[in-house]
Structures are given as structure tokens and as C-alpha cells.
PDB file of C-alpha atoms in Angstrom:
ATOM      1  CA  UNK A   1      14.993  19.392   8.836  1.00 91.00           C
ATOM      2  CA  UNK A   2      16.318  15.737   9.469  1.00 97.00           C
ATOM      3  CA  UNK A   3      15.953  16.629  13.186  1.00 98.00           C
ATOM      4  CA  UNK A   4      13.094  18.209  13.284  1.00 98.00           C
ATOM      5  CA  UNK A   5      11.309  15.134  11.851  1.00 98.00           C
ATOM      6  CA  UNK A   6      12.896  13.441  14.861  1.00 98.00           C
ATOM      7  CA  UNK A   7      11.601  16.218  17.233  1.00 98.00           C
ATOM      8  CA  UNK A   8       8.081  16.134  15.638  1.00 98.00           C
ATOM      9  CA  UNK A   9       8.177  11.990  16.019  1.00 98.00           C
ATOM     10  CA  UNK A  10       8.946  12.092  19.542  1.00 98.00           C
ATOM     11  CA  UNK A  11       6.168  14.724  19.826  1.00 98.00           C
ATOM     12  CA  UNK A  12       3.561  11.668  18.409  1.00 98.00           C
ATOM     13  CA  UNK A  13       4.517   9.488  21.006  1.00 98.00           C
ATOM     14  CA  UNK A  14       4.117  12.185  23.587  1.00 98.00           C
ATOM     15  CA  UNK A  15       0.246  12.445  21.766  1.00 96.00           C
ATOM     16  CA  UNK A  16      -0.173   8.765  22.316  1.00 95.00           C
ATOM     17  CA  UNK A  17       0.640   7.863  26.224  1.00 95.00           C
ATOM     18  CA  UNK A  18      -1.949  11.042  26.289  1.00 93.00           C
ATOM     19  CA  UNK A  19       0.882  13.849  26.696  1.00 96.00           C
ATOM     20  CA  UNK A  20       0.365  17.244  24.727  1.00 96.00           C
ATOM     21  CA  UNK A  21       2.640  16.026  22.036  1.00 97.00           C
ATOM     22  CA  UNK A  22       5.046  18.272  21.752  1.00 98.00           C
ATOM     23  CA  UNK A  23       8.836  16.811  21.162  1.00 98.00           C
ATOM     24  CA  UNK A  24      12.590  18.252  21.112  1.00 98.00           C
ATOM     25  CA  UNK A  25      16.056  17.061  19.616  1.00 98.00           C
ATOM     26  CA  UNK A  26      19.329  18.961  21.022  1.00 98.00           C
ATOM     27  CA  UNK A  27      22.287  18.680  18.965  1.00 98.00           C
ATOM     28  CA  UNK A  28      26.047  19.345  19.145  1.00 97.00           C
ATOM     29  CA  UNK A  29      27.981  21.754  17.427  1.00 95.00           C
ATOM     30  CA  UNK A  30      29.121  18.373  15.132  1.00 95.00           C
ATOM     31  CA  UNK A  31      25.595  17.440  14.180  1.00 97.00           C
ATOM     32  CA  UNK A  32      25.270  14.489  16.514  1.00 97.00           C
ATOM     33  CA  UNK A  33      22.508  14.263  18.523  1.00 98.00           C
ATOM     34  CA  UNK A  34      22.802  14.373  22.447  1.00 98.00           C
ATOM     35  CA  UNK A  35      18.892  14.294  23.213  1.00 98.00           C
ATOM     36  CA  UNK A  36      15.012  14.026  22.101  1.00 98.00           C
ATOM     37  CA  UNK A  37      12.059  14.303  24.389  1.00 98.00           C
ATOM     38  CA  UNK A  38       7.833  14.242  24.240  1.00 98.00           C
ATOM     39  CA  UNK A  39       6.357  16.498  27.050  1.00 98.00           C
ATOM     40  CA  UNK A  40       5.760  13.957  30.380  1.00 98.00           C
ATOM     41  CA  UNK A  41       4.649  16.740  32.361  1.00 97.00           C
ATOM     42  CA  UNK A  42       1.617  13.860  33.194  1.00 95.00           C
ATOM     43  CA  UNK A  43       3.542  10.995  32.953  1.00 96.00           C
ATOM     44  CA  UNK A  44       6.216  12.058  35.601  1.00 97.00           C
ATOM     45  CA  UNK A  45       3.915  14.673  37.543  1.00 96.00           C
ATOM     46  CA  UNK A  46       5.914  17.864  36.646  1.00 97.00           C
ATOM     47  CA  UNK A  47       4.984  21.122  35.290  1.00 97.00           C
ATOM     48  CA  UNK A  48       8.104  20.941  34.443  1.00 98.00           C
ATOM     49  CA  UNK A  49       8.765  18.517  32.180  1.00 98.00           C
ATOM     50  CA  UNK A  50       8.194  19.808  28.943  1.00 98.00           C
ATOM     51  CA  UNK A  51      10.130  18.236  25.672  1.00 98.00           C
ATOM     52  CA  UNK A  52      13.138  21.455  25.673  1.00 98.00           C
ATOM     53  CA  UNK A  53      14.010  20.844  28.951  1.00 98.00           C
ATOM     54  CA  UNK A  54      14.739  17.345  29.514  1.00 98.00           C
ATOM     55  CA  UNK A  55      16.180  17.096  26.340  1.00 98.00           C
ATOM     56  CA  UNK A  56      18.832  19.893  28.538  1.00 98.00           C
ATOM     57  CA  UNK A  57      18.882  17.694  31.307  1.00 98.00           C
ATOM     58  CA  UNK A  58      19.355  14.843  29.294  1.00 98.00           C
ATOM     59  CA  UNK A  59      21.643  16.437  27.299  1.00 98.00           C
ATOM     60  CA  UNK A  60      23.698  17.897  30.936  1.00 98.00           C
ATOM     61  CA  UNK A  61      24.248  14.942  32.852  1.00 98.00           C
ATOM     62  CA  UNK A  62      25.694  13.618  29.129  1.00 97.00           C
ATOM     63  CA  UNK A  63      28.259  16.427  28.822  1.00 96.00           C
ATOM     64  CA  UNK A  64      28.743  16.881  32.472  1.00 97.00           C
ATOM     65  CA  UNK A  65      27.614  20.108  32.584  1.00 97.00           C
ATOM     66  CA  UNK A  66      24.879  22.722  32.191  1.00 97.00           C
ATOM     67  CA  UNK A  67      26.204  24.730  29.911  1.00 98.00           C
ATOM     68  CA  UNK A  68      26.137  23.771  26.105  1.00 98.00           C
ATOM     69  CA  UNK A  69      27.145  25.717  24.127  1.00 97.00           C
ATOM     70  CA  UNK A  70      27.551  24.851  20.001  1.00 98.00           C
ATOM     71  CA  UNK A  71      24.592  23.144  20.177  1.00 98.00           C
ATOM     72  CA  UNK A  72      20.486  23.574  18.250  1.00 98.00           C
ATOM     73  CA  UNK A  73      17.489  23.056  20.097  1.00 98.00           C
ATOM     74  CA  UNK A  74      14.247  21.789  17.700  1.00 98.00           C
ATOM     75  CA  UNK A  75      11.166  21.795  19.076  1.00 98.00           C
ATOM     76  CA  UNK A  76       8.147  21.284  17.925  1.00 98.00           C
ATOM     77  CA  UNK A  77       6.105  24.074  19.170  1.00 98.00           C
ATOM     78  CA  UNK A  78       7.986  27.978  20.439  1.00 98.00           C
ATOM     79  CA  UNK A  79       8.821  27.923  23.730  1.00 98.00           C
ATOM     80  CA  UNK A  80       7.459  29.480  26.624  1.00 98.00           C
ATOM     81  CA  UNK A  81       8.099  31.140  29.002  1.00 98.00           C
ATOM     82  CA  UNK A  82      10.148  28.363  31.066  1.00 98.00           C
ATOM     83  CA  UNK A  83      11.481  26.462  27.819  1.00 98.00           C
ATOM     84  CA  UNK A  84      13.079  29.938  26.556  1.00 98.00           C
ATOM     85  CA  UNK A  85      14.945  30.608  29.618  1.00 98.00           C
ATOM     86  CA  UNK A  86      16.278  27.168  30.258  1.00 98.00           C
ATOM     87  CA  UNK A  87      17.013  27.959  26.620  1.00 98.00           C
ATOM     88  CA  UNK A  88      19.026  30.468  27.812  1.00 98.00           C
ATOM     89  CA  UNK A  89      21.117  29.224  31.260  1.00 97.00           C
ATOM     90  CA  UNK A  90      22.607  26.435  28.812  1.00 98.00           C
ATOM     91  CA  UNK A  91      23.436  28.554  26.886  1.00 98.00           C
ATOM     92  CA  UNK A  92      22.146  26.829  23.814  1.00 98.00           C
ATOM     93  CA  UNK A  93      23.299  28.306  19.993  1.00 98.00           C
ATOM     94  CA  UNK A  94      20.147  27.682  18.022  1.00 98.00           C
ATOM     95  CA  UNK A  95      16.790  27.792  18.551  1.00 98.00           C
ATOM     96  CA  UNK A  96      14.672  26.221  15.449  1.00 98.00           C
ATOM     97  CA  UNK A  97      11.421  25.732  16.324  1.00 98.00           C
ATOM     98  CA  UNK A  98       8.202  24.243  14.523  1.00 98.00           C
ATOM     99  CA  UNK A  99       4.381  25.913  14.830  1.00 98.00           C
ATOM    100  CA  UNK A 100       3.832  29.508  16.757  1.00 97.00           C
ATOM    101  CA  UNK A 101       2.156  28.957  19.927  1.00 96.00           C
ATOM    102  CA  UNK A 102      -0.456  31.602  20.495  1.00 94.00           C
ATOM    103  CA  UNK A 103      -1.306  31.419  24.485  1.00 94.00           C
ATOM    104  CA  UNK A 104       2.165  30.589  25.347  1.00 95.00           C
ATOM    105  CA  UNK A 105       5.196  31.400  23.335  1.00 97.00           C
ATOM    106  CA  UNK A 106       7.920  33.332  24.226  1.00 98.00           C
ATOM    107  CA  UNK A 107       9.101  33.987  20.961  1.00 97.00           C
ATOM    108  CA  UNK A 108       7.206  37.056  19.761  1.00 96.00           C
ATOM    109  CA  UNK A 109       3.885  34.835  20.011  1.00 96.00           C
ATOM    110  CA  UNK A 110       2.216  35.514  23.173  1.00 96.00           C
ATOM    111  CA  UNK A 111       5.706  37.766  24.481  1.00 96.00           C
ATOM    112  CA  UNK A 112       8.677  38.163  23.196  1.00 96.00           C
ATOM    113  CA  UNK A 113      11.580  37.414  25.653  1.00 96.00           C
ATOM    114  CA  UNK A 114      14.691  37.001  23.572  1.00 95.00           C
ATOM    115  CA  UNK A 115      13.677  40.925  22.772  1.00 93.00           C
ATOM    116  CA  UNK A 116      14.606  41.573  26.361  1.00 93.00           C
ATOM    117  CA  UNK A 117      16.904  44.408  27.713  1.00 92.00           C
ATOM    118  CA  UNK A 118      19.880  42.891  29.571  1.00 92.00           C
ATOM    119  CA  UNK A 119      19.705  38.968  28.525  1.00 92.00           C
ATOM    120  CA  UNK A 120      23.580  37.644  29.383  1.00 91.00           C
ATOM    121  CA  UNK A 121      22.879  35.549  26.353  1.00 96.00           C
ATOM    122  CA  UNK A 122      21.668  35.766  22.629  1.00 96.00           C
ATOM    123  CA  UNK A 123      20.201  32.747  21.027  1.00 97.00           C
ATOM    124  CA  UNK A 124      20.093  32.400  17.944  1.00 98.00           C
ATOM    125  CA  UNK A 125      16.519  31.823  16.651  1.00 98.00           C
ATOM    126  CA  UNK A 126      14.671  30.450  13.284  1.00 98.00           C
ATOM    127  CA  UNK A 127      10.892  29.545  13.635  1.00 97.00           C
ATOM    128  CA  UNK A 128       8.523  28.006  11.099  1.00 98.00           C
ATOM    129  CA  UNK A 129      10.247  24.372  10.196  1.00 98.00           C
ATOM    130  CA  UNK A 130       7.685  21.609   9.009  1.00 98.00           C
ATOM    131  CA  UNK A 131       5.086  24.192  11.059  1.00 98.00           C
ATOM    132  CA  UNK A 132       2.115  23.365   9.573  1.00 98.00           C
ATOM    133  CA  UNK A 133       3.042  19.355  10.155  1.00 98.00           C
ATOM    134  CA  UNK A 134       3.765  20.783  14.060  1.00 98.00           C
ATOM    135  CA  UNK A 135       0.960  23.133  13.947  1.00 97.00           C
ATOM    136  CA  UNK A 136      -1.981  20.466  12.770  1.00 97.00           C
ATOM    137  CA  UNK A 137       0.074  17.202  14.781  1.00 97.00           C
ATOM    138  CA  UNK A 138      -1.405  19.392  18.083  1.00 95.00           C
ATOM    139  CA  UNK A 139      -4.791  20.691  16.622  1.00 95.00           C
ATOM    140  CA  UNK A 140      -5.556  17.221  16.136  1.00 95.00           C
ATOM    141  CA  UNK A 141      -4.667  16.515  19.200  1.00 94.00           C
ATOM    142  CA  UNK A 142      -7.851  18.741  21.165  1.00 91.00           C
ATOM    143  CA  UNK A 143      -9.809  18.244  18.124  1.00 92.00           C
ATOM    144  CA  UNK A 144      -9.905  14.457  19.529  1.00 89.00           C
ATOM    145  CA  UNK A 145      -9.369  15.218  23.503  1.00 85.00           C
ATOM    146  CA  UNK A 146     -12.676  17.199  23.242  1.00 86.00           C
ATOM    147  CA  UNK A 147     -14.255  15.160  20.463  1.00 86.00           C
ATOM    148  CA  UNK A 148     -14.021  12.561  23.093  1.00 83.00           C
ATOM    149  CA  UNK A 149     -14.309  14.886  26.532  1.00 83.00           C
ATOM    150  CA  UNK A 150     -11.189  13.985  27.877  1.00 66.00           C
ATOM    151  CA  UNK A 151      -9.985  17.103  27.969  1.00 57.00           C
ATOM    152  CA  UNK A 152     -10.307  19.166  30.940  1.00 54.00           C
ATOM    153  CA  UNK A 153      -8.386  22.365  30.982  1.00 50.00           C
ATOM    154  CA  UNK A 154      -7.572  23.403  34.648  1.00 46.00           C
ATOM    155  CA  UNK A 155      -5.351  26.721  33.559  1.00 45.00           C
ATOM    156  CA  UNK A 156      -6.737  28.420  29.872  1.00 45.00           C
ATOM    157  CA  UNK A 157      -2.821  27.706  28.422  1.00 46.00           C
ATOM    158  CA  UNK A 158      -2.268  25.134  26.009  1.00 46.00           C
ATOM    159  CA  UNK A 159       0.256  23.227  28.469  1.00 45.00           C
ATOM    160  CA  UNK A 160      -1.135  23.385  31.106  1.00 45.00           C
ATOM    161  CA  UNK A 161      -4.088  20.542  29.977  1.00 45.00           C
ATOM    162  CA  UNK A 162      -4.884  17.622  32.341  1.00 45.00           C
ATOM    163  CA  UNK A 163      -5.746  15.067  30.341  1.00 45.00           C
ATOM    164  CA  UNK A 164      -8.332  11.924  31.729  1.00 40.00           C
ATOM    165  CA  UNK A 165      -8.440   9.263  29.429  1.00 37.00           C
TER     166      UNK A 165
END
């Protein structure tokens, strides 16, 4: 639960910066934090700058290898297809996520990528850790954006929003 609380803190910080409030923490086999990040798509002007991808990038640089075997990734939201496939390519061992993501979730909500036959790596997946807190954070973020009239939907998916402040 400690690592998910850290992911939530990253998500809150991302939300305060105007980013979609999603956070991730990557932990090594020995329980040491390798990387932590919040979404940064808007600030980095990079559609791939989801929290999960950012922690994989940082850990890969630290470890000197893109293969991150034996690691666990904690994410506040069910990963999108891009993030999940990055985890597969990185060979993470375990994914723990908080809230389900109906519009982009790739672990059963929208699609079930882990269930696709032929993937060259299987990730152990656990969902629902601190789900209510994770869900409330993202719902409150968008509720406030709508209330202030500062949200412009670009594509209709939760993670693909342009937020004007």
C-alpha cells in the first residue's frame, strides 16, 4: 500500500500542474524505489509521457537496461494499451493498479491485452488497490475542470485531453 500511496502523491502533483492526475512508482525486486512520476503529457508536449512510461524510461536509464525483470509497477489507473505494452517489452514482473479506466483501460475495461494469445511476456496483474481514492482523484479533477470551463476534449478519451488554464 505504501507504493500506491506514493503513486497517488505523484498523481496529485500532476493534477496540480494541470496534467491528468495519474501517477506511477516502479519498485525493484528488493523493494527499493527505482522511479516515480506523474503524467507530464501537457508540460512535455509528449503524448507518450504517461506516468507509467516515464518511470520505465527513468528506471531503464538507472539500471542501464530496458529490461526491468523482477520489478513491480504501481499505477493509480488501469494502464492504456501503450503503457501496458511498454511494460510487456520492459519485462516487468507485476503490475498493481488502483482504479479501472473504462475509456482506455487495457487490462479488461476497454480491452484485455494480457489475454491476447501469443504475447512474449506475461505480467502478474492485481487491480483495485486504493481504487476509491484513485477514482475520486481523477473524477474530482475533471469535475473541477468542467466547473471552471477549462477543459477542451480533443479525442474523448480520458488521457487525451488538452487542459487550458
